[in-house]
PDB file of C-alpha atoms in Angstrom:
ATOM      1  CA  UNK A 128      75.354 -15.378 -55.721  1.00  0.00           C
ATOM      2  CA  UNK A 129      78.970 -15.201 -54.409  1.00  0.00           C
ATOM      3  CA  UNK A 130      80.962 -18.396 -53.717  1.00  0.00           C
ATOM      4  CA  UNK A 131      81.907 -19.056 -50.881  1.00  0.00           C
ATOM      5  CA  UNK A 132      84.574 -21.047 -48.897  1.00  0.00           C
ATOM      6  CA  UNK A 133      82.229 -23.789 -47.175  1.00  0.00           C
ATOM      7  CA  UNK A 134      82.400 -27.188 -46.215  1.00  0.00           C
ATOM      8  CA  UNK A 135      79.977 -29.078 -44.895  1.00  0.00           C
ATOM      9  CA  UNK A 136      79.438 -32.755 -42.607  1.00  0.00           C
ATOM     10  CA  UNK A 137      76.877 -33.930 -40.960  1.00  0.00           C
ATOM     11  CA  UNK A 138      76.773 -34.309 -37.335  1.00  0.00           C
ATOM     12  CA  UNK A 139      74.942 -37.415 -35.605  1.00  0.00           C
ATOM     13  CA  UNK A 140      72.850 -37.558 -32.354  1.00  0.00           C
ATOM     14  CA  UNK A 141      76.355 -38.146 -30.335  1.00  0.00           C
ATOM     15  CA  UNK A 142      78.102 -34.983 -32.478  1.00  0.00           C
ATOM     16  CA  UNK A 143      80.388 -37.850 -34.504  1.00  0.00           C
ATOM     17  CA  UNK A 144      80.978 -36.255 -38.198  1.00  0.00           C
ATOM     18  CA  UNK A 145      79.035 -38.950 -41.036  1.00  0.00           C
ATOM     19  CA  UNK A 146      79.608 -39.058 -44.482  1.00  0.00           C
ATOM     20  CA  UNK A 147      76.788 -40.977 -45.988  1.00  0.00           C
ATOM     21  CA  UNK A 148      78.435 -41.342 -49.384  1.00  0.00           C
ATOM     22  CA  UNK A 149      81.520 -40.118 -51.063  1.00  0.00           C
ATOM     23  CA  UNK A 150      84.377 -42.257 -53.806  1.00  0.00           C
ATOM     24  CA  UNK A 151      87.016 -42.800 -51.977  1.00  0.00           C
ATOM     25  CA  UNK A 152      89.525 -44.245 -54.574  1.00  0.00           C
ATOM     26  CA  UNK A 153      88.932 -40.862 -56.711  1.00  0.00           C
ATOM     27  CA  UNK A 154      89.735 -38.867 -53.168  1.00  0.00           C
ATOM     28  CA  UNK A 155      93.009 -41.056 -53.069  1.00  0.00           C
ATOM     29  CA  UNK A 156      93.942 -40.307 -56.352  1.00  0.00           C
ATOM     30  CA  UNK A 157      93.594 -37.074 -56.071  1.00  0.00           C
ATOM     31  CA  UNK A 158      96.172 -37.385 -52.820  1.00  0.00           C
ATOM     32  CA  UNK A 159      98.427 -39.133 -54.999  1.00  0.00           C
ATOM     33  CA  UNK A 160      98.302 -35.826 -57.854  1.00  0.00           C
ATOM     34  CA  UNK A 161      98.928 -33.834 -55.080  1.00  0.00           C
ATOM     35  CA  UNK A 162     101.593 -35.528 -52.466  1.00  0.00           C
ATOM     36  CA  UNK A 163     102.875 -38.299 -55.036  1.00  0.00           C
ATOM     37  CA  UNK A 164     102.243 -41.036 -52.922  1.00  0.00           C
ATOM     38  CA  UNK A 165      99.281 -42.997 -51.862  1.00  0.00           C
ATOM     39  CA  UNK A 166      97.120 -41.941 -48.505  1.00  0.00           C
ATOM     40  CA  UNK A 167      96.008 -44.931 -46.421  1.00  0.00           C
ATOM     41  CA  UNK A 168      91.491 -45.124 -46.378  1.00  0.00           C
ATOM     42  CA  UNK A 169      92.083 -44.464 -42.341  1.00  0.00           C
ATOM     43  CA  UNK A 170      94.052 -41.331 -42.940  1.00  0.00           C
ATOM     44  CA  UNK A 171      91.840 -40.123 -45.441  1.00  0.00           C
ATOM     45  CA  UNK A 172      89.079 -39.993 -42.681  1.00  0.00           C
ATOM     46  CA  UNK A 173      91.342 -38.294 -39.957  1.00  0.00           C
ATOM     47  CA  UNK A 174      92.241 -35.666 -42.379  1.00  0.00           C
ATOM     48  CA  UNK A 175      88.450 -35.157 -43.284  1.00  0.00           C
ATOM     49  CA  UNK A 176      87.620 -35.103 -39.327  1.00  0.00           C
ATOM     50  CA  UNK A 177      85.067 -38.394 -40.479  1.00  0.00           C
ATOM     51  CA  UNK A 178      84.578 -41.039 -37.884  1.00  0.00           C
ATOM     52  CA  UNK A 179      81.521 -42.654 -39.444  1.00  0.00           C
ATOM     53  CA  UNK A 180      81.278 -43.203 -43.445  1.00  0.00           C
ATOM     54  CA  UNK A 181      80.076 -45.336 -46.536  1.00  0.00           C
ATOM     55  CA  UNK A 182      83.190 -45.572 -48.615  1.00  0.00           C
ATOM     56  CA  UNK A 183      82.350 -46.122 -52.344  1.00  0.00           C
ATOM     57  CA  UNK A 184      84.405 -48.506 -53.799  1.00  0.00           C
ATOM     58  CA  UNK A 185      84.230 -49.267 -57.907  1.00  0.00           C
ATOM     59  CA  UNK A 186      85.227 -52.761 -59.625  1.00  0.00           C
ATOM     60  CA  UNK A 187      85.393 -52.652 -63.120  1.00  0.00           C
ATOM     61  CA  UNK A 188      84.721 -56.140 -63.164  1.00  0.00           C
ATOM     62  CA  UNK A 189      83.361 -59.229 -61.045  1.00  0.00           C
ATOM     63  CA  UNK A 190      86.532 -60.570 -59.410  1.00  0.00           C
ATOM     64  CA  UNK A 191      87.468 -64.077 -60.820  1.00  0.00           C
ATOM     65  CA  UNK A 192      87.819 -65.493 -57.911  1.00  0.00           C
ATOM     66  CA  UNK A 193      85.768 -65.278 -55.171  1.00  0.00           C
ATOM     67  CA  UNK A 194      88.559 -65.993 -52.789  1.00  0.00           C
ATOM     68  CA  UNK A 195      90.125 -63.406 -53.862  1.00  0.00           C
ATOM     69  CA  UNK A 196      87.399 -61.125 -53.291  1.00  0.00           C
ATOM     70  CA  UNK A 197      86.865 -61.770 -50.364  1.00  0.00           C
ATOM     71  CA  UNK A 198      90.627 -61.282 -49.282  1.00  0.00           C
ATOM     72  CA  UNK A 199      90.487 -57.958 -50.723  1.00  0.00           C
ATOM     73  CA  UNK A 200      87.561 -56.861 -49.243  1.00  0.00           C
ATOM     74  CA  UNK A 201      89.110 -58.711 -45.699  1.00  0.00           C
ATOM     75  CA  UNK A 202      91.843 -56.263 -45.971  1.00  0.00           C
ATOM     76  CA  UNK A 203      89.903 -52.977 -46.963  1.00  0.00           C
ATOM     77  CA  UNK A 204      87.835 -53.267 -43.679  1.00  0.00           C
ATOM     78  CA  UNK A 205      90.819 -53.749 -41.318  1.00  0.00           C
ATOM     79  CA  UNK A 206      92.299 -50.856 -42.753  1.00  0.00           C
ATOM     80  CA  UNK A 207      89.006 -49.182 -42.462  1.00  0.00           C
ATOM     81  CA  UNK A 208      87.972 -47.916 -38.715  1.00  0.00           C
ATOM     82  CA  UNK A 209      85.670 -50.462 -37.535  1.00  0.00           C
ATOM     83  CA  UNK A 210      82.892 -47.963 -37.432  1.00  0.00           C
ATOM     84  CA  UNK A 211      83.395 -47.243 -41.562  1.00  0.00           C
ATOM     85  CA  UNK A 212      81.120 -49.729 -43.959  1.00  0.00           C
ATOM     86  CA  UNK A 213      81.656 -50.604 -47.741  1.00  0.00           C
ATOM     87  CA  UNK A 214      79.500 -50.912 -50.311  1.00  0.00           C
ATOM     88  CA  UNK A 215      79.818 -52.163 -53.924  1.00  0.00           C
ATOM     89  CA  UNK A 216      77.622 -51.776 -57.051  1.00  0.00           C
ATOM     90  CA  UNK A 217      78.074 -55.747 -57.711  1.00  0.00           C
ATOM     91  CA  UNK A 218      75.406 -57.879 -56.755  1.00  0.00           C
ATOM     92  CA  UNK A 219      77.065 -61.756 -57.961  1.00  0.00           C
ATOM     93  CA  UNK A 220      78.533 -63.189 -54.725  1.00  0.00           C
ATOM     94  CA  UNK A 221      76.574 -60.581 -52.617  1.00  0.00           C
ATOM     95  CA  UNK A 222      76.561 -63.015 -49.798  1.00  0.00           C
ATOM     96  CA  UNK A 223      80.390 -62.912 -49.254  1.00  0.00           C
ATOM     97  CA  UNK A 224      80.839 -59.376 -49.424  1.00  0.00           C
ATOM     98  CA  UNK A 225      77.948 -59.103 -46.727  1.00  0.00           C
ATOM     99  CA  UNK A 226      79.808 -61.432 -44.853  1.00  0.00           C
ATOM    100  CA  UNK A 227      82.916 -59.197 -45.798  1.00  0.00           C
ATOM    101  CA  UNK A 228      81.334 -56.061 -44.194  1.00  0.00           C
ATOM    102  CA  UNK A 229      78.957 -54.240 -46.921  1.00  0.00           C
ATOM    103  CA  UNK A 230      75.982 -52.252 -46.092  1.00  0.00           C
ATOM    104  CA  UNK A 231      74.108 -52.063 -49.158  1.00  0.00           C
ATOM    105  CA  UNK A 232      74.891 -52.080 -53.134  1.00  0.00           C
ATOM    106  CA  UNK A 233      74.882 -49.134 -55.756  1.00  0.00           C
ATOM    107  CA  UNK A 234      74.669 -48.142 -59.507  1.00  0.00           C
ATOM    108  CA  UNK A 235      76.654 -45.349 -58.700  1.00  0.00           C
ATOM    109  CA  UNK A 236      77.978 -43.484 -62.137  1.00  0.00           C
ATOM    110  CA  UNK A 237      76.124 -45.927 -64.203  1.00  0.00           C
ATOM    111  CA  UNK A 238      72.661 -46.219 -63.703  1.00  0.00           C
ATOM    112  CA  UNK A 239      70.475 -49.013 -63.922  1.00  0.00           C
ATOM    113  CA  UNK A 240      67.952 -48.787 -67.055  1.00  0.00           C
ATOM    114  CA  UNK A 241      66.882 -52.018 -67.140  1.00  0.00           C
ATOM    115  CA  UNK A 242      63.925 -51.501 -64.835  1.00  0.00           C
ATOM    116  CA  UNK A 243      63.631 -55.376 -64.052  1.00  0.00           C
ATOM    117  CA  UNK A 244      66.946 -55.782 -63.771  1.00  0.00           C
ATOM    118  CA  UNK A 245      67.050 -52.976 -61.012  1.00  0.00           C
ATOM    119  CA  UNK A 246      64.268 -55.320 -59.132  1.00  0.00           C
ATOM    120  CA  UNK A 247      65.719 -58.273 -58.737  1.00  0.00           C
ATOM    121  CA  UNK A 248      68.759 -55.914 -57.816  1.00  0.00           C
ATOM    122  CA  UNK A 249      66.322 -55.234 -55.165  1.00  0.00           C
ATOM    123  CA  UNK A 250      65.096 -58.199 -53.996  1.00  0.00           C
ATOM    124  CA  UNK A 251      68.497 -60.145 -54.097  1.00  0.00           C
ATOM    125  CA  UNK A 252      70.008 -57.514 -51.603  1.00  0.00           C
ATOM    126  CA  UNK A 253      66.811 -57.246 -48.985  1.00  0.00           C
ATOM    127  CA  UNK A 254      67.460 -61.270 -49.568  1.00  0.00           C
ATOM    128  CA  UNK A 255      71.008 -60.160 -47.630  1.00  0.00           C
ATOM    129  CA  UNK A 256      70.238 -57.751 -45.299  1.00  0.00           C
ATOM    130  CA  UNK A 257      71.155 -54.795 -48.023  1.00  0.00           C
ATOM    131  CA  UNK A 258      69.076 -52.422 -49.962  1.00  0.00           C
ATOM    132  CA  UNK A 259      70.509 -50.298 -52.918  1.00  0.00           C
ATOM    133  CA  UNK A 260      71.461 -46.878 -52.774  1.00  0.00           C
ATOM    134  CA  UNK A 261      70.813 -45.392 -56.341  1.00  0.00           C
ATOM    135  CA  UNK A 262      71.590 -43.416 -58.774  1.00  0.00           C
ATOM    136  CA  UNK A 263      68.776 -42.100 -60.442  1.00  0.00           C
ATOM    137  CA  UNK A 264      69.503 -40.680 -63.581  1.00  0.00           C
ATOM    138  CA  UNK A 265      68.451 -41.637 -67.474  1.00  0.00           C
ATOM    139  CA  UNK A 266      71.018 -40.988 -69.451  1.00  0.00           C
ATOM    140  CA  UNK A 267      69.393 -40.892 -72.805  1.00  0.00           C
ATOM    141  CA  UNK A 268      67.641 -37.897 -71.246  1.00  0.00           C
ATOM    142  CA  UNK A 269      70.774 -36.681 -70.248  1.00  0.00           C
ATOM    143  CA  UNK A 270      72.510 -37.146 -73.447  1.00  0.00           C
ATOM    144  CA  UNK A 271      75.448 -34.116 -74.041  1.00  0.00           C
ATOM    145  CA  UNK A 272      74.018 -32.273 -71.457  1.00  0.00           C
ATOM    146  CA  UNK A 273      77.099 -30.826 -69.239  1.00  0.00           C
ATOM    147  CA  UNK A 274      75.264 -28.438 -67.185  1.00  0.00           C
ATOM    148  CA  UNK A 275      71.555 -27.203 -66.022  1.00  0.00           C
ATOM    149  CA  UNK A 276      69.268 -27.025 -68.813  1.00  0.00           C
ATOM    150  CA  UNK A 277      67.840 -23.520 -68.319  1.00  0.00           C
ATOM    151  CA  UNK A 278      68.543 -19.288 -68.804  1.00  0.00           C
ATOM    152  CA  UNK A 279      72.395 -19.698 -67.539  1.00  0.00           C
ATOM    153  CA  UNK A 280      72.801 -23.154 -70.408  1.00  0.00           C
ATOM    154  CA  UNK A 281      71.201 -20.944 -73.320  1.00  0.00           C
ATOM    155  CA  UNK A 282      73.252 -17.731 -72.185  1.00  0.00           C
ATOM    156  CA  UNK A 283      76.231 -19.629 -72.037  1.00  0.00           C
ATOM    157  CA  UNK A 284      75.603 -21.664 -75.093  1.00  0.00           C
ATOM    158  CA  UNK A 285      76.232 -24.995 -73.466  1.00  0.00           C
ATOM    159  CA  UNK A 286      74.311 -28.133 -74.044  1.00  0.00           C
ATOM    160  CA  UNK A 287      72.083 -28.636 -70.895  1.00  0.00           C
ATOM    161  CA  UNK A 288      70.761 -31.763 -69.054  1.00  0.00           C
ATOM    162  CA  UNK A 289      67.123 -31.755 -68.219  1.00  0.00           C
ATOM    163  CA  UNK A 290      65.832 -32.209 -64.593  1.00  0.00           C
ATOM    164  CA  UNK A 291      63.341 -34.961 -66.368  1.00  0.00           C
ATOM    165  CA  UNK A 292      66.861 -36.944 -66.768  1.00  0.00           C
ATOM    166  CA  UNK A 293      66.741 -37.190 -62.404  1.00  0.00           C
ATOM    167  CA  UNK A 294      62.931 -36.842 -61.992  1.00  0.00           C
ATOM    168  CA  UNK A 295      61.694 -39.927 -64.076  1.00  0.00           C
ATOM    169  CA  UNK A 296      64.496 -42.591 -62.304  1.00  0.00           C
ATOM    170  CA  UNK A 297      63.500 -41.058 -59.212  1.00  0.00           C
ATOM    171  CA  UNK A 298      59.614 -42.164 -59.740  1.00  0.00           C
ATOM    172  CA  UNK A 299      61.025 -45.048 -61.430  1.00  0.00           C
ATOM    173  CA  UNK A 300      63.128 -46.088 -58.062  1.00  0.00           C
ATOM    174  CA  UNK A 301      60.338 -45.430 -56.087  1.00  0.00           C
ATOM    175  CA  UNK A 302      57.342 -47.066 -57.323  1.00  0.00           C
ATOM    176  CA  UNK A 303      59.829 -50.443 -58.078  1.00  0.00           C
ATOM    177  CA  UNK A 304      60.702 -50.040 -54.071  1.00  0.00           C
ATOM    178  CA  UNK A 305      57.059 -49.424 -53.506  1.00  0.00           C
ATOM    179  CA  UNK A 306      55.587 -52.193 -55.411  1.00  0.00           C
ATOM    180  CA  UNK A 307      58.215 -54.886 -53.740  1.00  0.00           C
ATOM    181  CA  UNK A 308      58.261 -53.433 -50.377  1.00  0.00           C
ATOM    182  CA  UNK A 309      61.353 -52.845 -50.174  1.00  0.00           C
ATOM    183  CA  UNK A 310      64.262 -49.772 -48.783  1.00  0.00           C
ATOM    184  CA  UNK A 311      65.949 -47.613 -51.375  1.00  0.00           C
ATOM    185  CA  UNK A 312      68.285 -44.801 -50.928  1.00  0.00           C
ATOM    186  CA  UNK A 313      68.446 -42.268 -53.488  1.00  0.00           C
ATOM    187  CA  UNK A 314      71.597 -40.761 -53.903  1.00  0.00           C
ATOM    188  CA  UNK A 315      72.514 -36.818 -54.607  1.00  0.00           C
ATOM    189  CA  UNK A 316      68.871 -35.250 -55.186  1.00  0.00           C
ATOM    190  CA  UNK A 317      69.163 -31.943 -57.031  1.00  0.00           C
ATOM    191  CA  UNK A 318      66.005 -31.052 -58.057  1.00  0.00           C
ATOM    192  CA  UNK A 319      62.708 -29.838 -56.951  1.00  0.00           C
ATOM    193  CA  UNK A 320      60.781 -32.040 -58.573  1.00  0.00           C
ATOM    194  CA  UNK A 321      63.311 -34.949 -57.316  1.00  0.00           C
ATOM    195  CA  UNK A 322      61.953 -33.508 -53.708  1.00  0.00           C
ATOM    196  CA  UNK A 323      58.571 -33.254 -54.029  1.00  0.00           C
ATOM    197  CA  UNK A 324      58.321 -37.387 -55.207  1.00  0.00           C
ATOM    198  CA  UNK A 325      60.129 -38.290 -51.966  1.00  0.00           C
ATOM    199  CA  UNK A 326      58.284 -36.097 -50.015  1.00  0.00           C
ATOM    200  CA  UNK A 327      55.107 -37.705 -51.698  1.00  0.00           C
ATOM    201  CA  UNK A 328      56.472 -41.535 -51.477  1.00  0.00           C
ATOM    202  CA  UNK A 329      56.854 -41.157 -47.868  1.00  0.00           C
ATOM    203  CA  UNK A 330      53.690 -39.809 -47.159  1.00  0.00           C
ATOM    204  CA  UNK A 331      52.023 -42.817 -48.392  1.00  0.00           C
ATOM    205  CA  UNK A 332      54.651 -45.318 -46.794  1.00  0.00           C
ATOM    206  CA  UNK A 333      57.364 -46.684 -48.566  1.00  0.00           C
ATOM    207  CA  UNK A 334      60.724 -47.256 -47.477  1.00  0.00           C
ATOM    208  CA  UNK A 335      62.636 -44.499 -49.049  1.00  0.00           C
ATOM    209  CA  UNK A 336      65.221 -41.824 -47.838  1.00  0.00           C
ATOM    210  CA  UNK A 337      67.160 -39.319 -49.681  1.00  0.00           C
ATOM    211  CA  UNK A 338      70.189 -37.799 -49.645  1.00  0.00           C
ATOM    212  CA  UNK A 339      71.921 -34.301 -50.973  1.00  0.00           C
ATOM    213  CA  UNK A 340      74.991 -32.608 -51.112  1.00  0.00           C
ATOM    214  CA  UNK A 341      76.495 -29.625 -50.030  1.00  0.00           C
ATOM    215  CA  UNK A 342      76.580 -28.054 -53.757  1.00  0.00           C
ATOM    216  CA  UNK A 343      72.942 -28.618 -54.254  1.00  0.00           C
ATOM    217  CA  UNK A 344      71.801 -26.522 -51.146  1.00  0.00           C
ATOM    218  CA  UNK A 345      74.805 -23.921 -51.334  1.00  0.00           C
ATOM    219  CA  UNK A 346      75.359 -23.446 -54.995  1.00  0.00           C
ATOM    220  CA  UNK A 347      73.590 -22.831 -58.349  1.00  0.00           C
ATOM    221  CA  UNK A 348      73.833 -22.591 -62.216  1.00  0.00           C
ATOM    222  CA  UNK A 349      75.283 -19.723 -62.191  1.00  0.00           C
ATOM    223  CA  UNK A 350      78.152 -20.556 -60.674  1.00  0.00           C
ATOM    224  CA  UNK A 351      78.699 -21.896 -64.364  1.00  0.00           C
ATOM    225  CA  UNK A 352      78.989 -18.575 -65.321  1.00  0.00           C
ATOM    226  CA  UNK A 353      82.494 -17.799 -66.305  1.00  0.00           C
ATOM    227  CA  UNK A 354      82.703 -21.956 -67.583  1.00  0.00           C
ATOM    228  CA  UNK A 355      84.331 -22.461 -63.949  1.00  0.00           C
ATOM    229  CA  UNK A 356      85.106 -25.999 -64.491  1.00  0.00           C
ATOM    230  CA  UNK A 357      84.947 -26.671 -60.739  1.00  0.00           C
ATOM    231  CA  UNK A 358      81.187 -26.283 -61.132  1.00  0.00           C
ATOM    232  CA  UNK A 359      81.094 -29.472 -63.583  1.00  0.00           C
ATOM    233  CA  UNK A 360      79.497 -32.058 -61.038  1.00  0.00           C
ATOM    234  CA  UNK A 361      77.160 -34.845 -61.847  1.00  0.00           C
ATOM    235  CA  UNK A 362      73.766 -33.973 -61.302  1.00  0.00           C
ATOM    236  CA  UNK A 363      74.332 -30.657 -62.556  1.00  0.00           C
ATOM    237  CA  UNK A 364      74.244 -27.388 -60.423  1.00  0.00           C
ATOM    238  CA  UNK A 365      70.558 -26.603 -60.248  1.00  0.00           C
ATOM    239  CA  UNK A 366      68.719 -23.357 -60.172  1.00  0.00           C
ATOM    240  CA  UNK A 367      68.203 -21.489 -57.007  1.00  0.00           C
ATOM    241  CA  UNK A 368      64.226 -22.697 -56.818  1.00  0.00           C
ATOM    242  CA  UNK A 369      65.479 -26.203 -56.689  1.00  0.00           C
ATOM    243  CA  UNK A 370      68.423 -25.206 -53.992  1.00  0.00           C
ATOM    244  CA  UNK A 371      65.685 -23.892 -52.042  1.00  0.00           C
ATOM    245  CA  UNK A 372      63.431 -26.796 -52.010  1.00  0.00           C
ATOM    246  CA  UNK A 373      66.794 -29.616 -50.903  1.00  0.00           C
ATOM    247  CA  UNK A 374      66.878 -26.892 -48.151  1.00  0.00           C
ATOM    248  CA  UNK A 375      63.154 -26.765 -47.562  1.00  0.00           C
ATOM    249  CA  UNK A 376      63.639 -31.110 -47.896  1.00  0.00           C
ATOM    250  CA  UNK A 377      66.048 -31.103 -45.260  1.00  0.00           C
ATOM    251  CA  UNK A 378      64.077 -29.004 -42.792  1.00  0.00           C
ATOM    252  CA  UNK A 379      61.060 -30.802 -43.154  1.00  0.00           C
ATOM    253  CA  UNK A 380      62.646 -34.297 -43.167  1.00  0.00           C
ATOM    254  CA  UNK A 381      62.091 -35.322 -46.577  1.00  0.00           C
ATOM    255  CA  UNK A 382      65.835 -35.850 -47.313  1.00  0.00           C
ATOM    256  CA  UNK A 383      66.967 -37.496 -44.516  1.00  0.00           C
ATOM    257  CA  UNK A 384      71.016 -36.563 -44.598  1.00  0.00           C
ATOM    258  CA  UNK A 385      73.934 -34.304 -46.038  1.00  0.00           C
ATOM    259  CA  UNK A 386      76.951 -36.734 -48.243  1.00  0.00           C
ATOM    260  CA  UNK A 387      79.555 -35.125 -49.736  1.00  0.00           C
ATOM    261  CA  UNK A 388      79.193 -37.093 -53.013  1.00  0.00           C
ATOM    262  CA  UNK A 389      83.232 -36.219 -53.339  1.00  0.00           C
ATOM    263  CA  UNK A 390      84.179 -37.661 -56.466  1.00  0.00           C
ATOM    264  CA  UNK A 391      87.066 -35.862 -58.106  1.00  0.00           C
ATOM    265  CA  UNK A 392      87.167 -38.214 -61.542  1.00  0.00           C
TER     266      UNK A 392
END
């Protein structure tokens, strides 16, 4: 499969360009590399044509002071267009950052193993008005996995990362959000198998949608071919049956919208 130049948003009802999930402080240093100097949040959505988003934002640690928090979260929104939401993968003091402007909380980048832990995630943030937008990956399945586990990983002699690793948090996710009742949004499906258990879930009710990403339905494995580190994303580049079925997932409904995912660590 050639590469080629694409670049994909998502387009609402009223034709307004949506980016359902992306890091924004990664996209800002990555301005910085570039220009040498910093690139305000609102700029960053002119230049990427975005006038609806959920901008990731990552704190290492709980602030110490709520106060502080909230000032800082205060001043991210007014920089923000009023349209753009914020969302945090912190749940202490979840009522003032919904009071601050957040739409829901994530695990993005480090996934939540503790399985009752991820539940009372849950039911604290439907407690607010939130639900969690996840990241469904086990990472002991994962382990040194740095690509696809398949032909293209053997071939190349690279260690590869089983689609198990985003298949058995997905049914995890699911049947937590199932058994409480509550929404979850899973975050950058990549696999087949990832497809087929949302497409299953919703048949029988629960409140789940699903997301993609341009790479997944435009790109494979063997775009790894050549070690192209530009191809080292997180899930992996899948194989083409699994590009086909995020395509077949978005045509049918099952995966509900397009995020960029744009994360440039």
């Amino acid at each position: 499969m050639n590469k080629p130049n694409y670049r994909a948003v998502v387009f609402d009802l009223d034709g307004t360009a949506v980016d359902s999930q992306y890091n924004i402080e990664a996209l800002q240093r990555t301005c910085i590399s570039i220009l040498g100097h910093p690139v305000s949040d609102y700029d960053l959505q002119l230049t990427y044509g975005m006038t609806s988003e959920n901008a990731m934002r990552y704190l290492g640690t709980p602030p110490e002071r709520t106060q502080e928090f909230e000032e800082l979260w205060v001043q991210n929104i007014l920089e923000l267009c009023q349209n753009t939401s914020l969302f945090e993968g912190i749940f202490p003091a979840m009522c003032r950052m919904k009071e601050a402007g957040i739409i829901a909380i994530s695990d993005d980048g480090q996934p939540v193993a503790n399985s009752n832990l991820f539940r009372l995630a849950m039911q604290y943030a439907d407690h607010f008005g939130l639900f969690i937008m996840s990241h469904s990956e086990d990472k002991n399945l994962v382990g040194d996995g740095v690509m696809n586990e398949g032909f293209v990983s053997t071939k190349l002699g690279l260690p590869g990362t089983t689609r198990a690793a985003e298949e058995v948090m997905i049914a995890r996710d699911i049947l937590v959000a199932e058994a409480e009742g509550k929404r979850i949004h899973l975050c950058h499906v990549s696999t087949r198998g990832g497809v087929q258990l949302v497409r299953e879930a919703k048949a029988r009710g629960v409140r789940v949608t699903a997301e993609t990403t341009p790479h997944y339905i435009g790109a494979t494995d063997e775009w790894v071919i050549g070690y192209d580190s530009r191809c080292r994303v997180n899930p992996p580049l899948r194989e083409e049956a699994d590009r086909q079925a995020c395509i077949d997932g978005l045509c049918d409904g099952t995966i509900d919208v397009i995020a960029t995912d744009h994360a440039p660590h």
